[in-house]
Short mmCIF file of C-alpha atoms in Angstrom, two decimals:
data_model
loop_
_atom_site.label_atom_id
_atom_site.label_comp_id
_atom_site.label_asym_id
_atom_site.label_seq_id
_atom_site.Cartn_x
_atom_site.Cartn_y
_atom_site.Cartn_z
CA UNK Q 1 -6.14 -4.38 -7.84
CA UNK Q 2 -4.17 -2.89 -4.89
CA UNK Q 3 -0.79 -1.20 -5.42
CA UNK Q 4 2.37 -2.70 -3.88
CA UNK Q 5 2.59 0.08 -1.24
CA UNK Q 6 -0.90 -0.88 -0.01
CA UNK Q 7 -0.08 -4.51 0.83
CA UNK Q 8 0.12 -3.81 4.57
CA UNK Q 9 -3.32 -2.16 4.55
CA UNK Q 10 -4.65 -5.00 2.44
CA UNK Q 11 -3.44 -7.60 4.95
CA UNK Q 12 -5.03 -5.73 7.82
CA UNK Q 13 -8.26 -5.34 5.88
CA UNK Q 14 -8.41 -9.03 4.97
CA UNK Q 15 -7.67 -10.07 8.57
CA UNK Q 16 -10.42 -7.88 10.00
CA UNK Q 17 -12.87 -9.07 7.32
CA UNK Q 18 -12.10 -12.73 8.10
CA UNK Q 19 -12.67 -12.23 11.83
CA UNK Q 20 -15.93 -10.38 11.16
CA UNK Q 21 -17.16 -13.19 8.88
CA UNK Q 22 -16.37 -15.81 11.55
CA UNK Q 23 -18.32 -13.84 14.13
CA UNK Q 24 -21.13 -13.24 11.67
CA UNK Q 25 -21.61 -16.95 10.96
CA UNK Q 26 -22.02 -17.60 14.71
CA UNK Q 27 -24.85 -15.06 14.80
CA UNK Q 28 -26.77 -15.64 11.56
CA UNK Q 29 -27.24 -19.40 12.06
CA UNK Q 30 -29.48 -18.65 15.04
CA UNK Q 31 -31.59 -16.12 13.14
CA UNK Q 32 -33.54 -17.46 10.16
CA UNK Q 33 -34.05 -14.08 8.44
CA UNK Q 34 -30.35 -13.14 8.69
CA UNK Q 35 -29.28 -16.55 7.46
CA UNK Q 36 -31.68 -16.38 4.48
CA UNK Q 37 -30.42 -12.89 3.59
CA UNK Q 38 -26.80 -14.03 3.89
CA UNK Q 39 -27.40 -17.01 1.56
CA UNK Q 40 -29.17 -14.82 -1.02
CA UNK Q 41 -26.28 -12.34 -0.88
CA UNK Q 42 -23.75 -15.13 -1.45
CA UNK Q 43 -25.78 -16.64 -4.30
CA UNK Q 44 -26.83 -13.49 -6.21
CA UNK Q 45 -23.99 -11.05 -5.43
CA UNK Q 46 -20.84 -12.64 -4.11
CA UNK Q 47 -20.70 -15.67 -6.37
CA UNK Q 48 -21.38 -13.79 -9.66
CA UNK Q 49 -18.82 -11.13 -8.72
CA UNK Q 50 -16.20 -13.79 -7.99
CA UNK Q 51 -16.54 -14.89 -11.60
CA UNK Q 52 -16.83 -11.44 -13.22
CA UNK Q 53 -14.20 -9.38 -11.30
CA UNK Q 54 -11.16 -11.54 -12.30
CA UNK Q 55 -12.16 -11.12 -15.92
CA UNK Q 56 -12.46 -7.33 -15.51
CA UNK Q 57 -9.03 -7.12 -13.83
CA UNK Q 58 -7.49 -9.21 -16.61
CA UNK Q 59 -8.95 -6.93 -19.29
CA UNK Q 60 -7.65 -3.76 -17.57
CA UNK Q 61 -4.23 -5.34 -17.08
CA UNK Q 62 -4.00 -6.16 -20.78
CA UNK Q 63 -4.96 -2.59 -21.64
CA UNK Q 64 -2.36 -1.19 -19.22
CA UNK Q 65 0.46 -3.37 -20.57
CA UNK Q 66 -0.49 -2.38 -24.09
CA UNK Q 67 -0.21 1.37 -23.30
CA UNK Q 68 3.30 1.00 -21.87
CA UNK Q 69 4.57 -0.29 -25.21
CA UNK Q 70 3.82 2.92 -27.05
CA UNK Q 71 7.07 4.71 -28.09
CA UNK Q 72 6.66 7.06 -31.01
CA UNK Q 73 3.88 9.40 -32.11
CA UNK Q 74 3.37 7.30 -35.20
CA UNK Q 75 3.14 4.16 -33.13
CA UNK Q 76 0.72 5.92 -30.80
CA UNK Q 77 -1.59 6.82 -33.65
CA UNK Q 78 -1.50 3.35 -35.13
CA UNK Q 79 -1.96 1.76 -31.74
CA UNK Q 80 -4.91 4.04 -30.95
CA UNK Q 81 -6.73 2.67 -33.98
CA UNK Q 82 -5.77 -0.89 -33.08
CA UNK Q 83 -6.70 -0.30 -29.43
CA UNK Q 84 -10.06 1.13 -30.43
CA UNK Q 85 -10.82 -1.92 -32.53
CA UNK Q 86 -9.63 -4.28 -29.78
CA UNK Q 87 -11.53 -2.39 -27.09
CA UNK Q 88 -14.75 -2.77 -29.06
CA UNK Q 89 -13.98 -6.41 -29.53
CA UNK Q 90 -13.12 -6.87 -25.84
CA UNK Q 91 -16.32 -5.11 -24.76
CA UNK Q 92 -18.38 -7.46 -26.91
CA UNK Q 93 -16.37 -10.41 -25.63
CA UNK Q 94 -16.77 -9.26 -22.02
CA UNK Q 95 -20.53 -8.71 -22.47
CA UNK Q 96 -20.92 -12.15 -24.03
CA UNK Q 97 -18.98 -13.87 -21.23
CA UNK Q 98 -20.98 -11.99 -18.60
CA UNK Q 99 -24.28 -13.07 -20.14
CA UNK Q 100 -23.10 -16.67 -20.46
CA UNK Q 101 -22.11 -16.75 -16.78
CA UNK Q 102 -24.74 -14.53 -15.16
CA UNK Q 103 -27.97 -15.83 -16.74
CA UNK Q 104 -27.29 -19.56 -16.19
CA UNK Q 105 -26.54 -18.76 -12.53
CA UNK Q 106 -29.82 -16.86 -12.13
CA UNK Q 107 -31.71 -19.61 -13.95
CA UNK Q 108 -30.22 -22.34 -11.77
CA UNK Q 109 -31.21 -20.44 -8.61
CA UNK Q 110 -34.87 -20.15 -9.62
CA UNK Q 111 -35.48 -23.90 -9.21
CA UNK Q 112 -37.63 -26.07 -11.50
CA UNK Q 113 -41.04 -24.98 -10.27
CA UNK Q 114 -43.31 -27.95 -9.50
CA UNK Q 115 -40.55 -30.50 -10.12
CA UNK Q 116 -38.55 -29.38 -7.09
CA UNK Q 117 -40.71 -27.01 -5.00
CA UNK Q 118 -41.50 -29.17 -1.99
CA UNK Q 119 -44.37 -27.00 -0.75
CA UNK Q 120 -46.28 -27.44 -4.04
CA UNK Q 121 -46.32 -31.24 -3.83
CA UNK Q 122 -49.00 -33.21 -1.99
CA UNK Q 123 -47.24 -35.70 0.30
CA UNK Q 124 -49.67 -38.39 1.47
CA UNK Q 125 -48.77 -39.41 5.03
CA UNK Q 126 -51.54 -41.87 5.88
CA UNK Q 127 -54.81 -43.27 4.54
CA UNK Q 128 -57.89 -44.65 6.32
CA UNK Q 129 -59.96 -47.07 4.20
CA UNK Q 130 -63.39 -48.50 4.93
CA UNK Q 131 -65.94 -50.49 2.94
CA UNK Q 132 -69.55 -49.84 4.07
CA UNK Q 133 -71.93 -52.79 3.79
CA UNK Q 134 -74.66 -50.67 2.20
CA UNK Q 135 -72.39 -49.47 -0.65
CA UNK Q 136 -71.62 -51.87 -3.46
CA UNK Q 137 -68.00 -51.85 -4.75
CA UNK Q 138 -67.32 -48.42 -3.23
CA UNK Q 139 -64.48 -47.69 -0.79
CA UNK Q 140 -64.40 -44.70 1.53
CA UNK Q 141 -60.98 -43.06 1.82
CA UNK Q 142 -59.75 -40.47 4.32
CA UNK Q 143 -56.47 -39.10 2.92
CA UNK Q 144 -54.11 -37.25 5.28
CA UNK Q 145 -51.63 -35.09 3.36
CA UNK Q 146 -48.77 -32.95 4.70
CA UNK Q 147 -49.53 -29.25 4.74
CA UNK Q 148 -45.92 -28.03 4.41
CA UNK Q 149 -46.87 -24.43 3.65
CA UNK Q 150 -48.17 -24.03 7.21
CA UNK Q 151 -45.10 -25.52 8.94
CA UNK Q 152 -43.33 -23.20 11.37
CA UNK Q 153 -39.70 -22.36 10.72
CA UNK Q 154 -37.93 -24.67 13.19
CA UNK Q 155 -40.81 -27.07 13.99
CA UNK Q 156 -40.51 -30.85 13.49
CA UNK Q 157 -44.29 -31.28 13.47
CA UNK Q 158 -45.95 -31.67 10.07
CA UNK Q 159 -49.55 -30.37 10.07
CA UNK Q 160 -51.97 -32.39 7.91
CA UNK Q 161 -55.18 -31.84 6.01
CA UNK Q 162 -57.77 -34.59 5.70
CA UNK Q 163 -59.72 -35.20 2.48
CA UNK Q 164 -62.58 -37.72 2.30
CA UNK Q 165 -63.27 -39.39 -1.06
CA UNK Q 166 -65.50 -42.28 -2.19
CA UNK Q 167 -64.08 -44.34 -5.07
CA UNK Q 168 -64.33 -47.81 -6.56
CA UNK Q 169 -60.55 -48.30 -6.85
CA UNK Q 170 -57.22 -46.53 -6.40
CA UNK Q 171 -57.15 -45.16 -9.92
CA UNK Q 172 -60.53 -43.49 -9.45
CA UNK Q 173 -59.34 -42.27 -6.05
CA UNK Q 174 -56.34 -40.51 -7.62
CA UNK Q 175 -58.49 -38.93 -10.34
CA UNK Q 176 -60.98 -37.55 -7.81
CA UNK Q 177 -58.20 -36.46 -5.48
CA UNK Q 178 -56.50 -34.38 -8.20
CA UNK Q 179 -59.81 -32.65 -8.92
CA UNK Q 180 -60.03 -31.56 -5.27
CA UNK Q 181 -56.30 -31.01 -4.59
CA UNK Q 182 -54.48 -30.05 -7.82
CA UNK Q 183 -50.74 -30.56 -8.14
CA UNK Q 184 -48.32 -33.47 -8.03
CA UNK Q 185 -49.18 -36.19 -5.48
CA UNK Q 186 -46.40 -38.19 -3.78
CA UNK Q 187 -47.40 -41.60 -2.40
CA UNK Q 188 -43.85 -42.77 -1.58
CA UNK Q 189 -43.80 -41.03 1.81
CA UNK Q 190 -46.94 -42.64 3.22
CA UNK Q 191 -46.54 -44.13 6.70
CA UNK Q 192 -49.70 -46.17 7.42
CA UNK Q 193 -52.83 -47.58 5.79
CA UNK Q 194 -55.62 -47.94 8.38
CA UNK Q 195 -58.25 -50.63 7.63
CA UNK Q 196 -61.70 -49.84 9.03
CA UNK Q 197 -64.13 -52.44 10.43
CA UNK Q 198 -66.07 -52.69 7.18
CA UNK Q 199 -63.11 -53.55 4.96
CA UNK Q 200 -61.63 -55.83 7.66
CA UNK Q 201 -64.85 -57.88 7.55
CA UNK Q 202 -64.83 -58.04 3.76
CA UNK Q 203 -61.64 -59.96 2.93
CA UNK Q 204 -62.40 -59.95 -0.81
CA UNK Q 205 -62.59 -56.14 -0.93
CA UNK Q 206 -59.49 -55.85 1.23
CA UNK Q 207 -57.44 -58.23 -0.95
CA UNK Q 208 -58.57 -56.47 -4.15
CA UNK Q 209 -57.50 -53.06 -2.82
CA UNK Q 210 -54.08 -54.28 -1.59
CA UNK Q 211 -53.40 -56.07 -4.88
CA UNK Q 212 -54.06 -52.85 -6.74
CA UNK Q 213 -51.76 -51.04 -4.31
CA UNK Q 214 -49.00 -53.61 -4.84
CA UNK Q 215 -49.32 -53.45 -8.64
CA UNK Q 216 -48.80 -49.67 -8.77
CA UNK Q 217 -45.04 -49.06 -8.92
CA UNK Q 218 -45.30 -45.50 -7.54
CA UNK Q 219 -47.03 -46.61 -4.35
CA UNK Q 220 -44.84 -47.23 -1.31
CA UNK Q 221 -44.26 -51.01 -0.81
CA UNK Q 222 -43.15 -50.59 2.83
CA UNK Q 223 -46.23 -48.81 4.11
CA UNK Q 224 -47.50 -50.15 7.46
CA UNK Q 225 -50.84 -51.98 7.47
CA UNK Q 226 -52.99 -51.69 10.60
CA UNK Q 227 -56.56 -52.54 11.64
CA UNK Q 228 -58.45 -49.62 13.14
CA UNK Q 229 -62.04 -49.97 14.40
CA UNK Q 230 -61.99 -46.35 15.60
CA UNK Q 231 -63.87 -43.62 13.75
CA UNK Q 232 -61.48 -41.81 11.37
CA UNK Q 233 -62.61 -38.42 12.69
CA UNK Q 234 -61.50 -39.42 16.20
CA UNK Q 235 -58.33 -41.05 14.89
CA UNK Q 236 -57.14 -37.88 13.15
CA UNK Q 237 -57.95 -35.63 16.10
CA UNK Q 238 -55.83 -37.09 18.91
CA UNK Q 239 -54.94 -34.23 21.24
CA UNK Q 240 -51.39 -35.25 22.16
CA UNK Q 241 -50.12 -35.42 18.56
CA UNK Q 242 -50.36 -33.00 15.59
CA UNK Q 243 -53.70 -33.07 13.71
CA UNK Q 244 -53.72 -35.87 11.14
CA UNK Q 245 -50.41 -37.33 12.31
CA UNK Q 246 -51.83 -40.68 13.54
CA UNK Q 247 -50.07 -42.49 10.67
CA UNK Q 248 -46.61 -41.29 11.78
CA UNK Q 249 -47.37 -42.06 15.45
CA UNK Q 250 -48.52 -45.63 14.78
CA UNK Q 251 -45.55 -46.25 12.48
CA UNK Q 252 -43.27 -45.18 15.33
CA UNK Q 253 -45.04 -47.44 17.85
CA UNK Q 254 -44.82 -50.39 15.45
CA UNK Q 255 -41.08 -49.80 15.06
CA UNK Q 256 -40.65 -49.80 18.84
CA UNK Q 257 -42.58 -53.12 19.15
CA UNK Q 258 -40.98 -54.76 16.11
CA UNK Q 259 -38.79 -57.18 18.09
CA UNK Q 260 -41.67 -58.12 20.39
CA UNK Q 261 -43.88 -59.29 17.51
CA UNK Q 262 -41.11 -60.42 15.15
CA UNK Q 263 -42.27 -63.10 12.69
CA UNK Q 264 -45.91 -62.91 13.78
CA UNK Q 265 -47.15 -59.76 12.06
CA UNK Q 266 -48.05 -59.02 8.45
CA UNK Q 267 -46.69 -55.47 8.51
CA UNK Q 268 -47.13 -54.46 4.87
CA UNK Q 269 -49.57 -55.13 1.99
CA UNK Q 270 -46.98 -57.45 0.47
CA UNK Q 271 -46.86 -59.53 3.68
CA UNK Q 272 -50.66 -59.73 3.70
CA UNK Q 273 -50.86 -60.82 0.04
CA UNK Q 274 -48.12 -63.39 0.56
CA UNK Q 275 -50.02 -64.86 3.52
CA UNK Q 276 -53.22 -65.01 1.44
CA UNK Q 277 -51.34 -66.72 -1.41
CA UNK Q 278 -50.03 -69.32 1.01
CA UNK Q 279 -53.66 -69.83 2.18
CA UNK Q 280 -52.91 -69.14 5.82
CA UNK Q 281 -56.03 -69.40 7.96
CA UNK Q 282 -55.08 -66.65 10.34
CA UNK Q 283 -53.47 -63.36 9.31
CA UNK Q 284 -52.16 -61.24 12.18
CA UNK Q 285 -52.04 -57.46 11.82
CA UNK Q 286 -51.42 -54.54 14.13
CA UNK Q 287 -54.59 -53.20 15.75
CA UNK Q 288 -54.92 -49.52 16.66
CA UNK Q 289 -57.18 -48.28 19.45
CA UNK Q 290 -57.67 -45.04 21.36
CA UNK Q 291 -57.52 -45.23 25.17
CA UNK Q 292 -57.83 -42.11 27.34
CA UNK Q 293 -57.04 -39.92 24.36
CA UNK Q 294 -53.86 -41.86 23.47
CA UNK Q 295 -53.09 -44.19 20.61
CA UNK Q 296 -52.40 -47.81 21.58
CA UNK Q 297 -51.09 -50.62 19.41
CA UNK Q 298 -51.59 -54.39 19.81
CA UNK Q 299 -52.11 -57.41 17.56
CA UNK Q 300 -55.27 -58.91 16.13
CA UNK Q 301 -56.27 -61.64 13.67
CA UNK Q 302 -58.03 -60.78 10.45
#
C-alpha cells in the first residue's frame, strides 16, 4: 500500500504501534470493560479486515498492472471494454468472497445459543434428599443450582438458588424441576448428595434412589454421598460460606480427610451399592453436622 519513499515512515509507524500495543495489553487485562472491548474489536473489526484488505490490494494491483500495458489508442479502446467487463466480474467476485468470509465469521461469533451459553444452563451443585415417614413412596428434594447470572466479574464464589420438590423418583423429579426452572439441566457438575434422617432410616428407599441414580448415564457417578441430620434450611444458610454452597464445602472437607478414612468410607452411590450387594452389615458414610455455625465432617454407620 505504501510507496517506496515512505518505507522509513512506515517503519517508524509500525514500531510506535507495536510499543503502544504492548503497553495497552498491560493495561486492559486489569480492566474488564477495556479487555472486553478490545476482544470485540479484534473479533469483529481487525480479524475480518485482515482477510479482506489483502484481497482489495491484490485487485487494485492487478488493475494497475493492466493499465501500464496500454500502448495505442486502439488498444486503449479495446482494453477499456475488456477492463469494464473484468471490473464487473471482479466486483461480483470480490462481493462473493467478502460474503463467504464475513458472514461465517459473524455466525461463528454469535455462539450456539442454549448449547453453549453457560449462563442459560442449570448446573446442579448439590442435592438434599429426605423420606418422611408420613409420606408413602414420596421423596423430598432440595436442589441447589448455580446462579451464574448473578456472579460478580472476578469472584470465585458461585451463588446458588434452592428449589424444593416432592417426587416419587428421579424421573419425576426432573420433570417437575423443568416445569419450575426451564432450560437445560446439567447433573454432571454435582458435588454432594445429602441424605436426611428419614431416608437414612429407610434403607429400602435409599437403595432404590441410588440405584436409579446409578442407572442414569447422565448423572455424575463420582458425586459424594453424605449423611446429614441437619435441617436443609440451616444447611444451605451457613454464614461463613456462600448461600447454598454446602455441597462444595463438604466435598472439599472430604478430599482433605481422604487419606485419614481411606478404605473405610463409601464415598459414592456406587460404593454404597457395591457394599449392599456384598451384604455388608455396616456401611460407613461421611456425616455432616453444624457446630457453632461451621460445617463439620466425621464418619457414621448407616
